[in-house]
Coordinates of C-alpha atoms in Angstrom, one line a residue:
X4 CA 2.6 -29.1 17.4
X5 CA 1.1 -25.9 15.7
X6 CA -2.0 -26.5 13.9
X7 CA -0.4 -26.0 10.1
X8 CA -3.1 -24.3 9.1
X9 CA -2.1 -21.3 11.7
X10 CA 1.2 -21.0 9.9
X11 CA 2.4 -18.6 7.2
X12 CA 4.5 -18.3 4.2
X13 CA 7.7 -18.5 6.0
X14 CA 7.0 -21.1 8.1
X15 CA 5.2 -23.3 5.8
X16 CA 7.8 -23.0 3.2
X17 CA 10.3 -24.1 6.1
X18 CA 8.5 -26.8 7.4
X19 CA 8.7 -28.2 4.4
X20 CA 11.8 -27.9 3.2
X21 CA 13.0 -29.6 7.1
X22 CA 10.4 -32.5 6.5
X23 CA 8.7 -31.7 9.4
X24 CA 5.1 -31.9 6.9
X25 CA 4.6 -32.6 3.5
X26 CA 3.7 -29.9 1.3
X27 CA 0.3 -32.2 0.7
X28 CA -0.4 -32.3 4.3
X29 CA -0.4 -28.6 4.3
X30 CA -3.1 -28.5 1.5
X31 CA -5.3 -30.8 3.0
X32 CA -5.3 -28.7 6.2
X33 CA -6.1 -25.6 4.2
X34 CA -8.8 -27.2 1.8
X35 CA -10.6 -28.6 5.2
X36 CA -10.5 -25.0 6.1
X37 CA -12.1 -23.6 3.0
X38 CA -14.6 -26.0 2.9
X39 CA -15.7 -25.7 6.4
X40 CA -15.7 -21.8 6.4
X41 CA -18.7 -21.7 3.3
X42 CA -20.6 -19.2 5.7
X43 CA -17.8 -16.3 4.7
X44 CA -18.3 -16.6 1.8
X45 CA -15.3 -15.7 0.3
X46 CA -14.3 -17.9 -2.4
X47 CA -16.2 -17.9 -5.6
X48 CA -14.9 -21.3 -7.0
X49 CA -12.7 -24.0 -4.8
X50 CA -10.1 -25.4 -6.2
X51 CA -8.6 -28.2 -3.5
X52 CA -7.1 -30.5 -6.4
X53 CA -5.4 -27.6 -7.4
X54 CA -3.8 -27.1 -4.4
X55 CA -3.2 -30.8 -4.0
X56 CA -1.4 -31.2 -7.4
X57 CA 1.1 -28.1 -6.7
X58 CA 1.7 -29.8 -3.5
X59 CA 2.3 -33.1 -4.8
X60 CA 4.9 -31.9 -7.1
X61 CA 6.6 -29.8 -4.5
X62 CA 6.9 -33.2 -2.0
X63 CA 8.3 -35.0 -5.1
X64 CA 11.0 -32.3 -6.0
X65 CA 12.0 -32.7 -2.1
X66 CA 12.2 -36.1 -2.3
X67 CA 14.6 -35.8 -5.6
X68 CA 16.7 -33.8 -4.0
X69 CA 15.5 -30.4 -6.3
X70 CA 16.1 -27.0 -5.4
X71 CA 12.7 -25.6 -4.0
X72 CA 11.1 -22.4 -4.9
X73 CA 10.5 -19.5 -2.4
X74 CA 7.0 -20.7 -1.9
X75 CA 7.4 -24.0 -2.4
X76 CA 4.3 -26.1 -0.6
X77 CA 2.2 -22.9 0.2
X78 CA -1.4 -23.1 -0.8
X79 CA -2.7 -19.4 -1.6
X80 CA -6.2 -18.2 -2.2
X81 CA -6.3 -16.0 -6.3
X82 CA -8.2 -12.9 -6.0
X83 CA -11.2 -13.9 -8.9
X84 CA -9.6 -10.6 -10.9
X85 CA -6.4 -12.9 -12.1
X86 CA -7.4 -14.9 -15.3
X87 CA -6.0 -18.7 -13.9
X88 CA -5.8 -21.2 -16.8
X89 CA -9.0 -23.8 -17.3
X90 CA -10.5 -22.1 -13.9
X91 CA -13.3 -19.9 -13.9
X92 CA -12.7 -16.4 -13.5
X93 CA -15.3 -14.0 -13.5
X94 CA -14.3 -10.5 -11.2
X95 CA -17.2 -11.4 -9.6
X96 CA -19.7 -9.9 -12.3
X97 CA -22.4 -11.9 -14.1
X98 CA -21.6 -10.7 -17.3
X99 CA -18.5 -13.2 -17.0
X100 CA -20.1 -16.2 -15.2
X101 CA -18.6 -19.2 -16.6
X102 CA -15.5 -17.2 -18.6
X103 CA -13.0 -20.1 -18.2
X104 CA -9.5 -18.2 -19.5
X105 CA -7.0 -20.3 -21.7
X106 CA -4.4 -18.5 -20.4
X107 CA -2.6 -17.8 -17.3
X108 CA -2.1 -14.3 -15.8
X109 CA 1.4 -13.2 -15.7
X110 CA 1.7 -13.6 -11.4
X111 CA -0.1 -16.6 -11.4
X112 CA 2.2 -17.5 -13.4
X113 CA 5.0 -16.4 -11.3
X114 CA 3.4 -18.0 -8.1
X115 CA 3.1 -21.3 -9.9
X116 CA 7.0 -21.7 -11.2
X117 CA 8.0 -20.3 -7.0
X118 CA 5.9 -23.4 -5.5
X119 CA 2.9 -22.0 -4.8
X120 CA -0.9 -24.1 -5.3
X121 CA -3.9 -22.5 -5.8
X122 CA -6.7 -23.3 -3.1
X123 CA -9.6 -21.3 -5.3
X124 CA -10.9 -18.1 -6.6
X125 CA -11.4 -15.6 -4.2
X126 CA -14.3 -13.5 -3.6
X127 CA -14.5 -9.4 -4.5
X128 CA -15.9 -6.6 -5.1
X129 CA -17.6 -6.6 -8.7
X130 CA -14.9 -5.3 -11.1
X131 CA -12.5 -4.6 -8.0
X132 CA -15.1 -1.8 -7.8
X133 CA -16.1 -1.2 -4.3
X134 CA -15.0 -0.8 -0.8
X135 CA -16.8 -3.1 1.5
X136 CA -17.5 -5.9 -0.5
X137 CA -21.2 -6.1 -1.0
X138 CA -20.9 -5.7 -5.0
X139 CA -20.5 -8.7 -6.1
X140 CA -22.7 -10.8 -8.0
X141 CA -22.1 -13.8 -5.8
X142 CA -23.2 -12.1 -2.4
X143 CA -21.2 -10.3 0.0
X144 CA -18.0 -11.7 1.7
X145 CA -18.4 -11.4 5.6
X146 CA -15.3 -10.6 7.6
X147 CA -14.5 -13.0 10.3
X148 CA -14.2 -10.5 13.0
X149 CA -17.3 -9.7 14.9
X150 CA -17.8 -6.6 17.2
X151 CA -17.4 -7.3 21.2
X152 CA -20.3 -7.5 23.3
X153 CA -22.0 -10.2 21.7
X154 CA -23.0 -8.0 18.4
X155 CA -24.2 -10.3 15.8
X156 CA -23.7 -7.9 13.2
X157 CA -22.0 -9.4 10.0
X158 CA -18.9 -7.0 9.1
X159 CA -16.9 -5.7 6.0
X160 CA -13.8 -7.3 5.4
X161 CA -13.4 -4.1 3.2
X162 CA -12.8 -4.4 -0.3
X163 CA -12.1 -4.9 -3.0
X164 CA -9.7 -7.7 -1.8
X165 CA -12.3 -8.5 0.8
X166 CA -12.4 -12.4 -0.4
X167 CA -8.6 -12.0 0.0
X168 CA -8.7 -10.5 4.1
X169 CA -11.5 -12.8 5.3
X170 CA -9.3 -16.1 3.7
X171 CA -6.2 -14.9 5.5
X172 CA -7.7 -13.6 8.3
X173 CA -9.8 -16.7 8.9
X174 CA -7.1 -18.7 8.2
X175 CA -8.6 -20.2 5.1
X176 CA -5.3 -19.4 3.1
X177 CA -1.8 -18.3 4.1
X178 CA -1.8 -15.6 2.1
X179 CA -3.9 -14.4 -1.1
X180 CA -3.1 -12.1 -3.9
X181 CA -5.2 -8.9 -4.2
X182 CA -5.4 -5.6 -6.4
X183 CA -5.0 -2.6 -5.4
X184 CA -6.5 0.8 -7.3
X185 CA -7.2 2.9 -4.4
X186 CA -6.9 1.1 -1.7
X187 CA -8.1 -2.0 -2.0
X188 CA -5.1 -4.3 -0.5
X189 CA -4.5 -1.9 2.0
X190 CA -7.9 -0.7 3.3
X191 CA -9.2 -4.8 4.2
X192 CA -6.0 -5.5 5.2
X193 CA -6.6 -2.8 7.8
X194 CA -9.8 -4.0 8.5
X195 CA -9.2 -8.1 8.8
X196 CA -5.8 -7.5 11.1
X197 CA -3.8 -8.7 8.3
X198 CA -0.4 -7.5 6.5
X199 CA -1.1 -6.1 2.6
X200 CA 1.4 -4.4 0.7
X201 CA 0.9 -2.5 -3.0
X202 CA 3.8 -2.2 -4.6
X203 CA 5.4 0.2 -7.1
X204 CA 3.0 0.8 -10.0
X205 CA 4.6 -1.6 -12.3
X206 CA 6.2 -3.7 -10.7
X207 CA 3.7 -6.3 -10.5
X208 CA 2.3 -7.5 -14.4
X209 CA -1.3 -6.4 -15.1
X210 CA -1.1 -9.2 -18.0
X211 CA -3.9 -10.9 -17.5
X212 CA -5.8 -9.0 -14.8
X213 CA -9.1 -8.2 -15.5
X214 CA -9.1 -4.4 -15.9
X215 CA -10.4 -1.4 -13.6
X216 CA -8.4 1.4 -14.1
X217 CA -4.9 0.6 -16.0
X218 CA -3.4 3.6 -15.1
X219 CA -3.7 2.4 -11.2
X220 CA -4.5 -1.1 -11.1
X221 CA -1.3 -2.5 -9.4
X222 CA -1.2 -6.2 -7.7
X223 CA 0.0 -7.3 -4.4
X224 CA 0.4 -9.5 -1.6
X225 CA -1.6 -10.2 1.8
X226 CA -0.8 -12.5 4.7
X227 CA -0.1 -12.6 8.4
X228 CA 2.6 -10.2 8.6
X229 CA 5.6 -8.5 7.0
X230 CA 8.0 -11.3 6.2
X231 CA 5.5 -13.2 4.0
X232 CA 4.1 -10.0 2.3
X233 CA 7.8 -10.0 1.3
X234 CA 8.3 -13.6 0.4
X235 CA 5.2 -13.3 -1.7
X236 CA 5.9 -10.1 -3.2
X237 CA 9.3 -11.2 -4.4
X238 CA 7.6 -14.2 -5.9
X239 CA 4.8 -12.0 -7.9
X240 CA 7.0 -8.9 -9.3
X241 CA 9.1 -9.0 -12.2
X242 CA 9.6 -7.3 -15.5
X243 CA 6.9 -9.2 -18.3
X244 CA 7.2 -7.5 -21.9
X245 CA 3.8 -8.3 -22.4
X246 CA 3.1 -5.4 -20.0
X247 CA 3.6 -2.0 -21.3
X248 CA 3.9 -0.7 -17.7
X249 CA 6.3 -3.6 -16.0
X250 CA 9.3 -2.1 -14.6
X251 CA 12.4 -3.0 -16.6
X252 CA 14.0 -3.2 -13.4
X253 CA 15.6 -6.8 -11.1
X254 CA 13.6 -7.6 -8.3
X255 CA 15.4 -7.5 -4.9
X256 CA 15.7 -9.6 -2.1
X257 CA 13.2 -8.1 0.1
X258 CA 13.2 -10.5 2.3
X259 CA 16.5 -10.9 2.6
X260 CA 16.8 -7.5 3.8
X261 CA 14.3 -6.9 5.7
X262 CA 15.5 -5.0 9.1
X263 CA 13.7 -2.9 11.7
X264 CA 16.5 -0.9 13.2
X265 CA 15.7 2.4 11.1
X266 CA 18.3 4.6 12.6
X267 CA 19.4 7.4 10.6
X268 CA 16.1 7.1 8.6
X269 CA 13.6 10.1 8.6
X270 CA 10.2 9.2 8.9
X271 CA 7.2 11.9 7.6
X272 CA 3.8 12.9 9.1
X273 CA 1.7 14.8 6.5
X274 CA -0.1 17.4 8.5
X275 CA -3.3 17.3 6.2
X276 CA -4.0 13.9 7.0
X277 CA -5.4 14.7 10.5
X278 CA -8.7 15.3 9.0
X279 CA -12.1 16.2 10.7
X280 CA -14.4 13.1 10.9
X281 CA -11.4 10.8 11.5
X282 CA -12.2 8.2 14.2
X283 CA -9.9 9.4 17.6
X284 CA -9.2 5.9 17.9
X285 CA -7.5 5.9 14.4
X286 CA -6.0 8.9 15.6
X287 CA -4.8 7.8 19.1
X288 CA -3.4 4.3 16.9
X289 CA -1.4 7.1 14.8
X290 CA 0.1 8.5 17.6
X291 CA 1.4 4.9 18.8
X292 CA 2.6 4.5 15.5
X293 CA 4.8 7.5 15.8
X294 CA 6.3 6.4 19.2
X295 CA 7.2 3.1 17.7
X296 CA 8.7 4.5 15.2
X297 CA 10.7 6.3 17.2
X298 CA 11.4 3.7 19.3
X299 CA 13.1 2.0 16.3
X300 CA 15.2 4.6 16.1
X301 CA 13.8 7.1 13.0
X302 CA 13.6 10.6 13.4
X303 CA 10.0 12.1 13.1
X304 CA 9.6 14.8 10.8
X305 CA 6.4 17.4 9.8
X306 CA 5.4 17.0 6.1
X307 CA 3.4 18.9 4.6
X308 CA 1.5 17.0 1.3
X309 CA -0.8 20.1 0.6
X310 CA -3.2 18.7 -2.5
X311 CA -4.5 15.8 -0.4
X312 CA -7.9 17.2 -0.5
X313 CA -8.2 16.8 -3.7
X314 CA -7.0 13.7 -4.2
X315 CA -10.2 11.7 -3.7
X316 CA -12.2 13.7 -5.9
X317 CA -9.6 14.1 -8.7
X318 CA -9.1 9.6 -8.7
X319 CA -12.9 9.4 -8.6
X320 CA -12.8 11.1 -12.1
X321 CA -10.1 9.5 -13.0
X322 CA -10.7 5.6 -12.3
X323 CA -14.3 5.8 -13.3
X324 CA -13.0 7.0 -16.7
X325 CA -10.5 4.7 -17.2
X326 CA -12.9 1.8 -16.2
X327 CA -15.6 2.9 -18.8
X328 CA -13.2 3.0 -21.5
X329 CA -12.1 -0.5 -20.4
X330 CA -15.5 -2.1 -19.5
X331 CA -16.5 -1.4 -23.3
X332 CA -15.2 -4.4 -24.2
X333 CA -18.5 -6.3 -22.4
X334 CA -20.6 -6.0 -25.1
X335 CA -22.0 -9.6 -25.7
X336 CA -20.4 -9.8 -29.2
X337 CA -16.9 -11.7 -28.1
X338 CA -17.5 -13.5 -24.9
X339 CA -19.3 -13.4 -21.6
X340 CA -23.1 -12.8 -21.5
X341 CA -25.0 -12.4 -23.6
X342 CA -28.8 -10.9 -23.6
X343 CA -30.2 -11.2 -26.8
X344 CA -34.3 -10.1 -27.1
X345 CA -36.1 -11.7 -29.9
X346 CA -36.2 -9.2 -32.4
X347 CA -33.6 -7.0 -31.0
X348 CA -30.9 -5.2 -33.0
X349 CA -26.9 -5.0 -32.4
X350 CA -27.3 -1.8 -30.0
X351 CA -30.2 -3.6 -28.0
X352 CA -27.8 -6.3 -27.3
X353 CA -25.6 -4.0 -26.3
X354 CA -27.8 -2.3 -23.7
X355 CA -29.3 -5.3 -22.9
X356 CA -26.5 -7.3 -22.1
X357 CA -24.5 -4.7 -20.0
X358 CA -28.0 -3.9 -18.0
X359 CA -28.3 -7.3 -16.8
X360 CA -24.0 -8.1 -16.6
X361 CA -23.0 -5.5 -14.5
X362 CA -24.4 -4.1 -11.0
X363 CA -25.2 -1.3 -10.0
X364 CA -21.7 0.2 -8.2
X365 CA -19.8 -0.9 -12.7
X366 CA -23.5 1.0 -13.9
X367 CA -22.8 4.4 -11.6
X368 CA -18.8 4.3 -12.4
X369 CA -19.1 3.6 -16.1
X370 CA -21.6 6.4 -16.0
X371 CA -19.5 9.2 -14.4
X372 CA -16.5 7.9 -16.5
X373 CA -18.4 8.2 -19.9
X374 CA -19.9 11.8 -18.9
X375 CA -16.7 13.2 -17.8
X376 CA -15.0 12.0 -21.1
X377 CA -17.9 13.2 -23.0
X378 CA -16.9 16.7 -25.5
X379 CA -17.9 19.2 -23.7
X380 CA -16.9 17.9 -20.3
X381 CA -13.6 16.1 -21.2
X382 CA -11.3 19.7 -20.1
X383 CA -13.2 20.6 -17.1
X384 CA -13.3 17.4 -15.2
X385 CA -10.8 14.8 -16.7
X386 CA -8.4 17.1 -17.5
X387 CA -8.4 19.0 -14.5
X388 CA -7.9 15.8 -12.3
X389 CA -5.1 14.4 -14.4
X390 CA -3.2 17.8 -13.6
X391 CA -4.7 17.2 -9.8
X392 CA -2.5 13.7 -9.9
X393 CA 0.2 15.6 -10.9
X394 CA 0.2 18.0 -8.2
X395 CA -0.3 14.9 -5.3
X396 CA 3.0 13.4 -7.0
X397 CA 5.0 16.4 -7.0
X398 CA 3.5 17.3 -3.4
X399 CA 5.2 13.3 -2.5
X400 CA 8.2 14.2 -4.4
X401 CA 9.2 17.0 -2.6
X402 CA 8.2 15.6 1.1
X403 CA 10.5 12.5 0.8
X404 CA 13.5 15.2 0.2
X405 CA 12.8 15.9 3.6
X406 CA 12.1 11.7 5.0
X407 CA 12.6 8.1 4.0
X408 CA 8.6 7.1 4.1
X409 CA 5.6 8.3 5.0
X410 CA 3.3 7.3 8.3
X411 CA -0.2 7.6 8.2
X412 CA -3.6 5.9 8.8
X413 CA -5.0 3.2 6.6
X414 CA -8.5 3.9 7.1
X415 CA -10.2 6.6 8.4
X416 CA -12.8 4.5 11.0
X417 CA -12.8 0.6 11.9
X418 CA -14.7 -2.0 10.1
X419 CA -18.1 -1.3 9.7
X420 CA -21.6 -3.5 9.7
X421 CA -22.4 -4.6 6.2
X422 CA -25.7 -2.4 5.0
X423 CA -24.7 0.4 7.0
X424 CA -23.0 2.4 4.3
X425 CA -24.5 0.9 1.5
X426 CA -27.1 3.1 0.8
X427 CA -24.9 6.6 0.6
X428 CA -21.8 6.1 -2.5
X429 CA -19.8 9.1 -1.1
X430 CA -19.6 7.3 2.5
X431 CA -18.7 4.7 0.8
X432 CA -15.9 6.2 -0.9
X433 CA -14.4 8.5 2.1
X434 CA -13.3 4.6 3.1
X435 CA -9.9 5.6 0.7
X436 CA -9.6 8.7 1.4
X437 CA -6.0 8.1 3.2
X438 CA -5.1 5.3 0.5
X439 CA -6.1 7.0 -2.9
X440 CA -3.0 9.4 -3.0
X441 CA -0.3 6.9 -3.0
X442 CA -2.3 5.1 -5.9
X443 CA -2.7 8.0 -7.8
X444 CA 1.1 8.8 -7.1
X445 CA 2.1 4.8 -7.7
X446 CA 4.0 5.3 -4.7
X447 CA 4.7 1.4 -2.8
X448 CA 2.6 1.2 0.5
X449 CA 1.7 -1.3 2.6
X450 CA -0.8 -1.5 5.8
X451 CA 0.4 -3.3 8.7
X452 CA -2.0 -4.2 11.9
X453 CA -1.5 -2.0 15.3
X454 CA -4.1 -2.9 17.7
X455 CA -7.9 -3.2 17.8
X456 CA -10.0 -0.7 18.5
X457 CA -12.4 -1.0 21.8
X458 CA -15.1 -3.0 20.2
X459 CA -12.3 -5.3 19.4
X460 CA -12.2 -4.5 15.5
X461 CA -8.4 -4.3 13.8
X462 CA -6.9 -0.8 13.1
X463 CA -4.1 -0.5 10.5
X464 CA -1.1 2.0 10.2
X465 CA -0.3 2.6 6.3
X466 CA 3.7 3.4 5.5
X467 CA 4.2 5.0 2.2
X468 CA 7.7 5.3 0.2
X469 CA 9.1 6.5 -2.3
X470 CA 8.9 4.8 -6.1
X471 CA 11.1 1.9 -6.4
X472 CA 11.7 1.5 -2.4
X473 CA 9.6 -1.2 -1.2
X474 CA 12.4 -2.0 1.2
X475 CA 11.9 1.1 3.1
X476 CA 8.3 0.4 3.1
X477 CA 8.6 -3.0 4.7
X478 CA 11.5 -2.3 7.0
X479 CA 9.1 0.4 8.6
X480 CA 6.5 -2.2 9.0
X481 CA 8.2 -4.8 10.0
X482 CA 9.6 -1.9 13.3
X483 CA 5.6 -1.3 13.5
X484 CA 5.0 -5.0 13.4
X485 CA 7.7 -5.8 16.2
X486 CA 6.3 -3.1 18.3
X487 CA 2.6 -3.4 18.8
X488 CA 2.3 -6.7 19.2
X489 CA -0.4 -7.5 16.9
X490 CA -1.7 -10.9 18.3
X491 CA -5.8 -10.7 17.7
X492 CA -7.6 -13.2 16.3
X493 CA -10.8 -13.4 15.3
X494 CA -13.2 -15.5 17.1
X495 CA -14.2 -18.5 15.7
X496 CA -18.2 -18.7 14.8
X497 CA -18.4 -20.1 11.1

């Protein structure tokens, strides 16, 4: 038999339901895995009773004879930026070590009722601000893939769902909730050779998610490949009136319609995304993409998506902003740290405690996000990138009258070696620059595995659709996904 802990949603769920494990079983495999894998360091708190309760119930419902949810008896690893009831949750920033939430976040939530059990908190980048996962205050998470040849150099899983890739990846979780504000489900999904879809901007809850930048923050799903991103997706959305954003709108049977024959579908390829400085194996795993595609049976079409320069730029004034109006709230007054020098007043709390609570990537992003609100540079930088975003969504408007989704990279390179981009921010953030237009549109987009490059490191293809159409997004993938093969692992040596 398959080791269970090299199974995914679908097949979990399955097994189940047939009796061919118990759902506790399952979670035992999975917490053996997490405990064993310490070296990765990608969960922040474990949580294996957790998981064993959920399953527990799940084996008793079976036994009853009670319907099952949709992911009934699958253990899942929390991104650390979802506030989970009695459990620690901290978005990886000492200023909230030890906040323990008594409340549940709206997908939790959502996961809970379908089945699901929680295996722990997962790892990130501090304040889902980052994208290689070396902000966090409790040490980087290390990727599980390692360049060929015998390198010893630890790599990014990318982030900020970086916790969230190296669990699935390693086969620490089946599949693990993540955020996405620029990137970051789609960009270590890319890099970890796993499956990560964001959704429409809405159609997820933000109740209960530690905030970045509301305007963009949007949860999704990660695992092994297309069908469970859609299993798990369908389990997550949902309209919550708690949520001033949530789409008033039924959530569809994703996976229930999930199909790869995409003839009479029109698929785009934005011209301005063949940029200089983008790796020519990226480029060469592009072309494949485009083959496949057509293999499928789409028609390939030019697109033309003319403000994508600006893009990057225009969301790194606008997430910054948003992110120092939220972050405000850290103050030491209401919860979370709280630095107090003897014979200090309210404001040297203030400066005191967010000096020693956040790092340095929250101190350089709640900088630039208070200067360019500031009066006298409010209209000519947050403004001006505000009517940037509406350009990149009108230029996405008017390609998909002319295709059904968009093809492009995820990433620009591979995975890279932790501490290699570290030291230089604007490296750092050319990581997104293929990801951050979709955000910034809210457009649903997903990255899919295609091959590894030739020091054996995972390249993703990114398909983008239009609002609402998640289908289209995942039908492409899943054509993608049928078509290259994807079959790397990562070599065990945690």
């Amino acid at each position: 038999m398959t080791n269970i802990t090299d199974l995914g949603v679908a097949a979990i769920r399955a097994g189940v339901a047939q009796g061919d494990f118990t759902a506790r079983e399952v979670a035992e495999g999975f917490n053996a895995n997490v405990a064993a894998a310490s070296a990765l360091n990608a969960f922040i708190v474990t949580t294996p009773e957790k998981a064993l309760e959920a399953a527990d119930k799940v084996d008793a419902d079976r036994a009853a004879g009670k319907p099952l949810g949709s992911m009934a008896g699958v253990p899942i690893g929390m991104k650390d930026l979802f506030a989970t009831h009695g459990v620690q949750t901290t978005a990886a920033s000492h200023i909230l070590e030890g906040f323990v939430p008594q409340y549940e976040s709206t997908v939790s939530s959502n996961l809970w009722a379908a089945g699901a059990g929680m295996l722990g908190k997962l790892n990130l980048d501090q304040f889902a601000m980052g994208s290689s996962n070396e902000t966090s205050y409790f040490g980087n998470v290390i990727s599980p893939w390692k360049r060929s040849g015998g390198s010893n150099a630890q790599m990014s899983p990318g982030g900020s769902s970086g916790g969230s890739s190296t669990a699935v990846s390693a086969r620490l979780a089946p599949a693990a909730t993540g955020t996405d504000t620029g990137g970051s489900i789609r960009q270590p999904a890319a890099f970890t050779g796993i499956t990560g879809i964001k959704p429409t901007y809405g159609r997820c809850s933000r109740w209960g998610v530690v905030a970045f930048a509301s305007s963009l923050d949007q949860a999704g799903s990660m695992a092994h490949d297309v069908r469970d991103c859609a299993i798990m997706l369908g389990a997550m959305a949902g309209f919550d009136p708690k949520d001033a954003t949530s789409l008033d709108l039924p959530v569809p049977d994703w996976e229930g319609s999930l199909n790869s024959d995409l003839r009479g579908k029109k698929v785009g390829i934005p011209r301005e995304y063949r940029m200089d400085g983008t790796d020519a194996e990226i480029l060469k795993s592009w072309d494949d993409g485009i083959a496949w595609l057509k293999d499928a049976g789409a028609e390939v079409v030019d697109i033309s998506l003319p403000h994508t320069k600006y893009a990057l730029p225009a969301y790194y004034i606008i997430a910054p902003a948003e992110a120092s109006s939220n972050l405000a709230r850290y103050d030491g007054v209401r919860y979370g740290l709280r630095d107090l020098p003897e014979g200090s007043g309210l404001q040297d709390m203030y400066a005191a405690t967010r000096a020693a609570g956040f790092g340095d990537e929250v101190k350089r992003r709640v900088l630039i996000g208070t200067y360019v609100l500031s009066a006298g540079f409010y209209d000519a930088y947050y403004t001006q990138a505000q009517k940037i975003r509406t350009l990149v969504a009108q230029d996405f408007a008017n390609a998909f009258q002319e295709c059904d989704v968009i093809l492009a990279p995820t990433t620009p390179t591979a995975s890279f070696g932790l501490g290699e981009k570290s030291d230089d921010p604007l490296a750092m953030y050319l990581n997104d620059v293929f990801a951050v237009p979709a955000s910034l549109a809210g457009l649903p987009a997903m990255s899919v595995p295609c091959g590894v490059n030739s020091e054996g490191l995972p390249l993703g293809l990114q398909i983008v659709g239009r609002a609402f159409d998640e289908q289209g997004v995942l039908n492409a993938g899943l054509a993608i996904e049928e078509r290259a093969g994807f079959t790397a692992r990562p070599e065990k040596w945690w």
